[in-house]
Amino acid sequence: MLATTIATVVVSLLNACGGQQDDLQNPGSAWPPTPAVTGHRGASALRPEHTLASYLQAIDDGADIIEPDLVATKDGVLVARHENDISGTTNVAAASAFAARKTTKTIDGVPVNGWFTEDFTLAELKTLRAKERIPANRPANAAFDGQFEIPTLQEVIDLVKKESAARHKVIGIYPETKHPSYFKSIGLPLEKRLVDQLVASGYRGKAAAVFIQSFEVANLKELRGMTDMRIVQLIDNPKNPPAPNGAPRNAPYDFVAAGSARTYADMVTPAGLKDIAAYADVVSPYKEVIIARTAANELGTPTSFVADAKAAGLKVHTWTLRPENPFLPVSLRKPDVASLTQRGDSVAEINAYLKAGIDGFFTDDPAVGRAAVTAFK
């Protein structure tokens, strides 16, 4: 009787401190820590992106959350790839058995020539191996080419659950639905597959250590109708130029496809942010929406974006904070500012964003992100 009473009191206290804090997958409203460090495609500065090795490295290096971008296979399995075109991230070009599958498709209004996940079964994809996407910047990662499989979403979830239990730590997942309008158009919609898999794996609504993100809007509204899990509206660079064929790239593709004149620039206004808050919990813009670069490619003065978003009731995350010189403001590059591979002062850049009031950020090197958070606190 005494043990039962103590257990009841403990559960009540946990619920009072943030609700449903009953396991590492569903920690409730007290999660995530602020600022939250998300391993962008894992620890993609250290291992080929979207591999279990990259995700594990991110966890080892202190990420609070890992990010799998999701696309679908021919047989409807969700797998982790940045794009459905796998030409630059796998050894498919060297696989003679699949040579005939190279083709050109129009993805979000842009012609793309390559090999695509939706033309492969999961079993076929598993015969391929990952490779480094940007070896000119990360030649050390190319040493891992050919070692790692393309992971499924379930394998990513299983890794997170295993490592969370081993470390007694909540490790979140931040899945992105890639090209949702396109996948819906070919009969492989991503949304229900994602929610069903998360629920089947034990994630429960508002309490779950999950953020679901997309650059599109209609599919996030659809997802909001399916789940109470945290929803994130991604905002690409409003200054993106048109594609070579003239297709606009400064607006969500579902807006473009519907003939809407609205752009990302409209979405980052106070009125646009209020619209986002009707279906999302977090807004995550390209970093220069928060701190624009000057003409000399230095960090400028923070905009009003963070204050405007928080006034609308939204948390703010940003992307992507990378350690190599080409991705940094000029004054933070070192020692050879022209080097494609050398690292500069990424901690200083991250701290500028933390001072601007963000709640979390994506980084290609979570160890650097963790160091920045430690220095900031």
Tab-separated table of C-alpha atoms in Angstrom:
chain	number	residue	atom	x	y	z
A	1	MET	CA	0.000	0.000	0.000
A	2	LEU	CA	2.803	2.451	0.904
A	3	ALA	CA	4.648	1.727	-2.363
A	4	THR	CA	1.459	2.360	-4.347
A	5	THR	CA	0.892	5.650	-2.543
A	6	ILE	CA	4.477	6.803	-3.196
A	7	ALA	CA	4.185	5.880	-6.876
A	8	THR	CA	0.948	7.848	-7.192
A	9	VAL	CA	2.542	10.913	-5.592
A	10	VAL	CA	5.573	10.691	-7.900
A	11	VAL	CA	3.384	10.505	-11.012
A	12	SER	CA	1.320	13.465	-9.804
A	13	LEU	CA	4.444	15.532	-9.185
A	14	LEU	CA	5.854	14.705	-12.606
A	15	ASN	CA	2.607	15.646	-14.300
A	16	ALA	CA	2.479	18.918	-12.375
A	17	CYS	CA	6.013	19.755	-13.567
A	18	GLY	CA	5.249	19.560	-17.258
A	19	GLY	CA	2.785	16.803	-17.936
A	20	GLN	CA	3.291	13.217	-19.057
A	21	GLN	CA	6.965	13.107	-18.152
A	22	ASP	CA	6.713	9.369	-17.958
A	23	ASP	CA	9.425	8.224	-20.346
A	24	LEU	CA	12.312	9.374	-22.481
A	25	GLN	CA	10.203	9.510	-25.647
A	26	ASN	CA	7.442	11.612	-24.122
A	27	PRO	CA	9.021	14.085	-21.696
A	28	GLY	CA	6.246	16.658	-21.840
A	29	SER	CA	6.293	20.435	-21.992
A	30	ALA	CA	9.518	20.813	-20.005
A	31	TRP	CA	11.400	19.522	-23.058
A	32	PRO	CA	13.457	20.536	-24.997
A	33	PRO	CA	16.162	22.476	-23.172
A	34	THR	CA	16.647	26.058	-24.350
A	35	PRO	CA	18.618	26.622	-26.464
A	36	ALA	CA	18.227	23.232	-28.114
A	37	VAL	CA	21.058	21.813	-30.237
A	38	THR	CA	19.883	19.872	-33.289
A	39	GLY	CA	22.324	17.725	-35.245
A	40	HIS	CA	21.644	18.748	-38.848
A	41	ARG	CA	21.465	15.504	-40.807
A	42	GLY	CA	23.329	14.093	-37.807
A	43	ALA	CA	26.881	15.326	-37.357
A	44	SER	CA	27.234	15.940	-41.065
A	45	ALA	CA	30.496	17.870	-40.691
A	46	LEU	CA	32.082	14.661	-39.386
A	47	ARG	CA	30.315	11.775	-41.124
A	48	PRO	CA	28.384	11.411	-44.402
A	49	GLU	CA	24.962	12.930	-43.786
A	50	HIS	CA	21.840	10.945	-42.979
A	51	THR	CA	23.634	7.785	-41.916
A	52	LEU	CA	23.298	6.016	-38.585
A	53	ALA	CA	26.974	6.808	-38.024
A	54	SER	CA	26.262	10.527	-38.478
A	55	TYR	CA	23.298	10.433	-36.098
A	56	LEU	CA	25.270	8.496	-33.486
A	57	GLN	CA	28.159	10.966	-33.740
A	58	ALA	CA	25.700	13.803	-33.159
A	59	ILE	CA	24.348	12.101	-30.054
A	60	ASP	CA	27.870	11.403	-28.784
A	61	ASP	CA	28.731	15.075	-29.293
A	62	GLY	CA	25.848	16.411	-27.257
A	63	ALA	CA	22.951	16.990	-29.639
A	64	ASP	CA	19.573	17.274	-27.948
A	65	ILE	CA	17.837	16.328	-31.194
A	66	ILE	CA	18.766	14.682	-34.499
A	67	GLU	CA	17.260	15.511	-37.869
A	68	PRO	CA	16.270	12.920	-40.488
A	69	ASP	CA	15.028	14.336	-43.794
A	70	LEU	CA	12.444	11.916	-45.155
A	71	VAL	CA	11.626	10.682	-48.637
A	72	ALA	CA	9.759	7.573	-49.786
A	73	THR	CA	10.837	4.415	-51.587
A	74	LYS	CA	8.872	2.758	-54.383
A	75	ASP	CA	7.323	0.440	-51.811
A	76	GLY	CA	6.335	3.283	-49.508
A	77	VAL	CA	9.050	3.100	-46.848
A	78	LEU	CA	10.309	6.350	-45.345
A	79	VAL	CA	14.091	6.661	-45.581
A	80	ALA	CA	16.559	9.359	-44.545
A	81	ARG	CA	17.948	11.329	-47.503
A	82	HIS	CA	18.238	15.059	-48.004
A	83	GLU	CA	16.710	14.691	-51.464
A	84	ASN	CA	14.886	11.995	-53.358
A	85	ASP	CA	17.643	12.410	-55.962
A	86	ILE	CA	20.395	10.191	-54.553
A	87	SER	CA	23.026	10.911	-57.202
A	88	GLY	CA	25.234	12.987	-54.914
A	89	THR	CA	24.805	11.079	-51.666
A	90	THR	CA	25.176	7.434	-52.706
A	91	ASN	CA	27.277	5.270	-55.022
A	92	VAL	CA	24.299	4.675	-57.329
A	93	ALA	CA	26.155	6.039	-60.370
A	94	ALA	CA	28.650	3.195	-60.047
A	95	ALA	CA	25.955	0.508	-59.711
A	96	SER	CA	25.628	-0.903	-63.208
A	97	ALA	CA	22.436	-2.751	-62.285
A	98	PHE	CA	20.663	0.592	-61.907
A	99	ALA	CA	22.196	2.511	-64.805
A	100	ALA	CA	18.951	2.471	-66.783
A	101	ARG	CA	17.058	4.151	-63.950
A	102	LYS	CA	18.803	7.468	-64.417
A	103	THR	CA	16.175	9.901	-65.606
A	104	THR	CA	15.018	13.517	-65.530
A	105	LYS	CA	12.088	14.558	-63.353
A	106	THR	CA	10.570	17.896	-62.452
A	107	ILE	CA	10.790	18.313	-58.679
A	108	ASP	CA	9.086	21.412	-57.283
A	109	GLY	CA	9.152	23.016	-60.720
A	110	VAL	CA	12.846	22.340	-61.354
A	111	PRO	CA	14.180	19.689	-63.797
A	112	VAL	CA	16.512	17.267	-61.992
A	113	ASN	CA	18.546	14.556	-63.695
A	114	GLY	CA	19.563	11.590	-61.567
A	115	TRP	CA	18.373	8.547	-59.673
A	116	PHE	CA	15.369	8.844	-57.358
A	117	THR	CA	14.331	6.946	-54.237
A	118	GLU	CA	10.778	6.460	-55.483
A	119	ASP	CA	12.142	4.318	-58.336
A	120	PHE	CA	13.814	1.872	-55.910
A	121	THR	CA	12.409	-0.611	-53.429
A	122	LEU	CA	13.869	-0.525	-49.955
A	123	ALA	CA	15.689	-3.791	-50.651
A	124	GLU	CA	17.328	-2.211	-53.703
A	125	LEU	CA	18.302	0.940	-51.825
A	126	LYS	CA	19.905	-1.196	-49.144
A	127	THR	CA	22.387	-2.504	-51.731
A	128	LEU	CA	23.727	1.053	-52.165
A	129	ARG	CA	26.093	2.874	-49.840
A	130	ALA	CA	26.259	6.498	-48.725
A	131	LYS	CA	28.964	8.947	-49.726
A	132	GLU	CA	29.940	12.478	-48.714
A	133	ARG	CA	27.813	15.122	-50.445
A	134	ILE	CA	30.310	18.029	-50.319
A	135	PRO	CA	33.805	16.458	-50.379
A	136	ALA	CA	35.391	19.751	-51.449
A	137	ASN	CA	34.492	21.128	-48.014
A	138	ARG	CA	34.728	17.877	-46.074
A	139	PRO	CA	37.387	15.645	-47.637
A	140	ALA	CA	37.866	13.720	-44.382
A	141	ASN	CA	34.272	12.521	-44.631
A	142	ALA	CA	35.008	10.970	-48.015
A	143	ALA	CA	37.133	8.378	-46.189
A	144	PHE	CA	33.811	6.896	-45.036
A	145	ASP	CA	32.377	6.613	-48.546
A	146	GLY	CA	30.924	3.175	-49.176
A	147	GLN	CA	30.694	2.165	-45.501
A	148	PHE	CA	27.130	3.057	-44.512
A	149	GLU	CA	23.635	2.099	-45.652
A	150	ILE	CA	20.704	4.411	-46.271
A	151	PRO	CA	18.741	4.183	-43.005
A	152	THR	CA	14.993	3.900	-42.707
A	153	LEU	CA	13.042	6.161	-40.389
A	154	GLN	CA	12.429	3.136	-38.182
A	155	GLU	CA	16.162	2.493	-37.879
A	156	VAL	CA	16.655	6.133	-36.862
A	157	ILE	CA	13.904	5.855	-34.251
A	158	ASP	CA	15.376	2.607	-32.938
A	159	LEU	CA	18.806	4.248	-32.612
A	160	VAL	CA	17.343	7.194	-30.703
A	161	LYS	CA	15.408	4.922	-28.347
A	162	LYS	CA	18.461	2.754	-27.692
A	163	GLU	CA	20.808	5.694	-27.062
A	164	SER	CA	18.260	7.553	-24.939
A	165	ALA	CA	17.872	4.534	-22.684
A	166	ALA	CA	21.624	3.911	-22.483
A	167	ARG	CA	22.356	7.551	-21.573
A	168	HIS	CA	19.229	8.172	-19.457
A	169	LYS	CA	18.674	11.246	-21.599
A	170	VAL	CA	15.875	12.513	-23.809
A	171	ILE	CA	17.062	12.594	-27.413
A	172	GLY	CA	14.537	14.110	-29.768
A	173	ILE	CA	13.916	13.575	-33.469
A	174	TYR	CA	13.184	16.351	-35.948
A	175	PRO	CA	11.890	14.727	-39.163
A	176	GLU	CA	11.396	16.836	-42.276
A	177	THR	CA	8.936	15.878	-44.985
A	178	LYS	CA	10.814	16.553	-48.225
A	179	HIS	CA	8.928	17.629	-51.349
A	180	PRO	CA	5.527	16.685	-49.905
A	181	SER	CA	3.481	17.995	-52.849
A	182	TYR	CA	5.619	15.996	-55.253
A	183	PHE	CA	5.342	12.770	-53.288
A	184	LYS	CA	1.587	13.215	-52.968
A	185	SER	CA	1.368	13.741	-56.731
A	186	ILE	CA	2.967	10.336	-57.394
A	187	GLY	CA	0.816	8.453	-54.899
A	188	LEU	CA	3.361	8.275	-52.080
A	189	PRO	CA	2.136	10.879	-49.553
A	190	LEU	CA	4.471	11.258	-46.599
A	191	GLU	CA	2.255	12.672	-43.864
A	192	LYS	CA	0.192	9.721	-42.649
A	193	ARG	CA	3.122	7.355	-43.061
A	194	LEU	CA	5.187	9.577	-40.764
A	195	VAL	CA	2.557	10.066	-38.077
A	196	ASP	CA	1.548	6.399	-38.069
A	197	GLN	CA	5.167	5.311	-37.680
A	198	LEU	CA	5.829	7.753	-34.861
A	199	VAL	CA	2.695	6.688	-33.001
A	200	ALA	CA	3.468	3.000	-33.520
A	201	SER	CA	6.945	3.651	-32.092
A	202	GLY	CA	5.510	5.073	-28.870
A	203	TYR	CA	5.463	8.840	-29.436
A	204	ARG	CA	2.366	10.490	-27.997
A	205	GLY	CA	1.161	13.876	-29.122
A	206	LYS	CA	2.098	17.016	-27.211
A	207	ALA	CA	4.349	15.109	-24.822
A	208	ALA	CA	6.525	13.600	-27.556
A	209	ALA	CA	10.175	14.508	-28.085
A	210	VAL	CA	9.419	15.224	-31.735
A	211	PHE	CA	9.368	18.213	-34.085
A	212	ILE	CA	7.831	17.703	-37.546
A	213	GLN	CA	9.009	20.243	-40.125
A	214	SER	CA	8.368	21.267	-43.697
A	215	PHE	CA	9.016	24.153	-46.085
A	216	GLU	CA	5.502	23.734	-47.433
A	217	VAL	CA	2.350	24.890	-45.657
A	218	ALA	CA	-0.575	22.736	-46.765
A	219	ASN	CA	1.049	19.537	-45.564
A	220	LEU	CA	1.806	21.049	-42.154
A	221	LYS	CA	-1.853	22.000	-41.827
A	222	GLU	CA	-2.730	18.432	-42.806
A	223	LEU	CA	-0.293	17.116	-40.210
A	224	ARG	CA	-1.813	19.385	-37.562
A	225	GLY	CA	-5.121	17.630	-38.215
A	226	MET	CA	-3.442	14.278	-37.614
A	227	THR	CA	-1.341	14.928	-34.506
A	228	ASP	CA	-0.607	17.220	-31.565
A	229	MET	CA	3.144	16.686	-31.980
A	230	ARG	CA	5.172	19.881	-32.397
A	231	ILE	CA	4.894	21.362	-35.891
A	232	VAL	CA	7.622	23.553	-37.405
A	233	GLN	CA	7.263	25.908	-40.354
A	234	LEU	CA	10.555	26.183	-42.197
A	235	ILE	CA	11.293	29.462	-43.972
A	236	ASP	CA	13.782	29.462	-46.822
A	237	ASN	CA	15.781	32.516	-47.867
A	238	PRO	CA	13.217	35.060	-49.131
A	239	LYS	CA	15.952	36.421	-51.430
A	240	ASN	CA	16.449	33.153	-53.320
A	241	PRO	CA	16.783	33.813	-57.065
A	242	PRO	CA	14.618	31.920	-59.565
A	243	ALA	CA	15.776	28.523	-60.792
A	244	PRO	CA	17.581	28.439	-64.179
A	245	ASN	CA	14.249	27.622	-65.829
A	246	GLY	CA	12.596	30.614	-64.141
A	247	ALA	CA	10.725	28.620	-61.475
A	248	PRO	CA	10.387	30.690	-58.269
A	249	ARG	CA	12.310	29.479	-55.239
A	250	ASN	CA	11.381	32.228	-52.778
A	251	ALA	CA	8.056	30.675	-51.746
A	252	PRO	CA	6.715	27.338	-50.468
A	253	TYR	CA	6.207	25.084	-53.469
A	254	ASP	CA	2.572	24.428	-52.610
A	255	PHE	CA	1.979	28.191	-52.896
A	256	VAL	CA	3.680	28.204	-56.291
A	257	ALA	CA	1.712	25.182	-57.500
A	258	ALA	CA	-1.568	26.775	-56.412
A	259	GLY	CA	-0.754	30.007	-58.220
A	260	SER	CA	-0.536	32.008	-55.006
A	261	ALA	CA	1.518	35.194	-55.052
A	262	ARG	CA	2.511	34.790	-51.393
A	263	THR	CA	6.212	34.319	-50.693
A	264	TYR	CA	8.471	33.609	-47.735
A	265	ALA	CA	8.890	37.368	-47.392
A	266	ASP	CA	5.155	37.626	-46.678
A	267	MET	CA	5.388	34.821	-44.135
A	268	VAL	CA	8.046	36.549	-42.004
A	269	THR	CA	5.967	39.682	-41.412
A	270	PRO	CA	4.062	40.035	-38.114
A	271	ALA	CA	0.815	39.181	-39.927
A	272	GLY	CA	2.422	36.188	-41.651
A	273	LEU	CA	3.784	34.892	-38.355
A	274	LYS	CA	0.328	35.093	-36.782
A	275	ASP	CA	-0.958	32.941	-39.653
A	276	ILE	CA	1.800	30.392	-38.998
A	277	ALA	CA	0.950	30.290	-35.289
A	278	ALA	CA	-2.522	28.996	-36.170
A	279	TYR	CA	-1.052	25.606	-37.138
A	280	ALA	CA	2.604	25.518	-35.993
A	281	ASP	CA	4.458	25.672	-32.693
A	282	VAL	CA	7.836	26.782	-34.054
A	283	VAL	CA	9.062	28.849	-36.976
A	284	SER	CA	12.524	28.027	-38.293
A	285	PRO	CA	13.919	30.488	-40.831
A	286	TYR	CA	17.130	30.577	-42.796
A	287	LYS	CA	19.614	32.258	-40.487
A	288	GLU	CA	19.917	35.482	-42.474
A	289	VAL	CA	16.246	36.237	-41.825
A	290	ILE	CA	17.303	36.709	-38.180
A	291	ILE	CA	20.698	38.348	-38.728
A	292	ALA	CA	21.250	39.531	-42.278
A	293	ARG	CA	24.747	39.657	-43.723
A	294	THR	CA	26.200	43.027	-44.680
A	295	ALA	CA	27.579	43.872	-48.120
A	296	ALA	CA	30.983	42.861	-46.748
A	297	ASN	CA	29.573	39.430	-45.758
A	298	GLU	CA	29.678	40.153	-42.037
A	299	LEU	CA	26.947	39.686	-39.450
A	300	GLY	CA	24.643	42.675	-39.448
A	301	THR	CA	22.189	43.914	-36.841
A	302	PRO	CA	19.491	41.425	-35.783
A	303	THR	CA	16.106	42.048	-37.368
A	304	SER	CA	12.818	42.159	-35.459
A	305	PHE	CA	12.019	38.605	-36.544
A	306	VAL	CA	12.595	36.875	-33.187
A	307	ALA	CA	10.527	39.435	-31.283
A	308	ASP	CA	7.763	39.315	-33.901
A	309	ALA	CA	7.652	35.508	-33.854
A	310	LYS	CA	7.520	35.331	-30.069
A	311	ALA	CA	4.800	37.980	-30.014
A	312	ALA	CA	2.801	35.626	-32.244
A	313	GLY	CA	3.341	32.802	-29.741
A	314	LEU	CA	5.971	30.904	-31.718
A	315	LYS	CA	9.305	29.454	-30.651
A	316	VAL	CA	12.211	30.248	-32.973
A	317	HIS	CA	14.814	27.839	-34.346
A	318	THR	CA	17.261	28.581	-37.172
A	319	TRP	CA	19.459	26.828	-39.736
A	320	THR	CA	22.167	25.990	-40.617
A	321	LEU	CA	25.251	26.871	-38.565
A	322	ARG	CA	28.288	25.233	-40.165
A	323	PRO	CA	31.920	25.307	-39.006
A	324	GLU	CA	33.850	25.611	-42.272
A	325	ASN	CA	35.113	28.965	-43.536
A	326	PRO	CA	32.903	29.299	-46.645
A	327	PHE	CA	29.773	29.244	-44.499
A	328	LEU	CA	30.952	31.852	-41.974
A	329	PRO	CA	31.092	35.657	-41.977
A	330	VAL	CA	34.450	36.823	-43.323
A	331	SER	CA	35.840	38.041	-39.994
A	332	LEU	CA	35.134	34.653	-38.370
A	333	ARG	CA	37.073	32.666	-40.977
A	334	LYS	CA	40.553	31.464	-40.034
A	335	PRO	CA	43.443	30.988	-40.538
A	336	ASP	CA	43.217	30.873	-44.339
A	337	VAL	CA	40.019	32.757	-45.147
A	338	ALA	CA	39.929	31.381	-48.701
A	339	SER	CA	40.153	27.735	-47.627
A	340	LEU	CA	37.159	25.558	-48.432
A	341	THR	CA	37.979	23.065	-45.708
A	342	GLN	CA	39.454	24.968	-42.754
A	343	ARG	CA	37.263	25.812	-39.792
A	344	GLY	CA	36.642	29.256	-38.432
A	345	ASP	CA	34.980	30.574	-35.285
A	346	SER	CA	31.577	28.915	-35.532
A	347	VAL	CA	31.075	29.330	-31.775
A	348	ALA	CA	31.086	33.107	-32.230
A	349	GLU	CA	28.506	32.920	-34.999
A	350	ILE	CA	26.237	30.651	-32.948
A	351	ASN	CA	26.537	32.957	-29.951
A	352	ALA	CA	25.382	35.908	-32.052
A	353	TYR	CA	22.191	33.996	-32.778
A	354	LEU	CA	21.773	32.957	-29.157
A	355	LYS	CA	22.065	36.620	-28.157
A	356	ALA	CA	19.349	37.397	-30.698
A	357	GLY	CA	17.006	35.226	-28.630
A	358	ILE	CA	16.554	32.009	-30.603
A	359	ASP	CA	15.274	28.890	-28.844
A	360	GLY	CA	17.284	26.389	-30.846
A	361	PHE	CA	19.455	25.877	-33.905
A	362	PHE	CA	20.633	23.342	-36.453
A	363	THR	CA	24.352	22.694	-36.655
A	364	ASP	CA	26.439	20.350	-38.788
A	365	ASP	CA	28.782	19.857	-35.820
A	366	PRO	CA	26.870	19.386	-32.545
A	367	ALA	CA	30.113	19.404	-30.518
A	368	VAL	CA	30.657	22.988	-31.666
A	369	GLY	CA	27.015	23.763	-30.974
A	370	ARG	CA	27.288	22.339	-27.473
A	371	ALA	CA	30.455	24.379	-26.837
A	372	ALA	CA	28.655	27.509	-27.963
A	373	VAL	CA	25.702	26.867	-25.658
A	374	THR	CA	28.055	26.201	-22.743
A	375	ALA	CA	29.957	29.429	-23.430
A	376	PHE	CA	26.711	31.403	-23.762
A	377	LYS	CA	25.295	30.158	-20.489
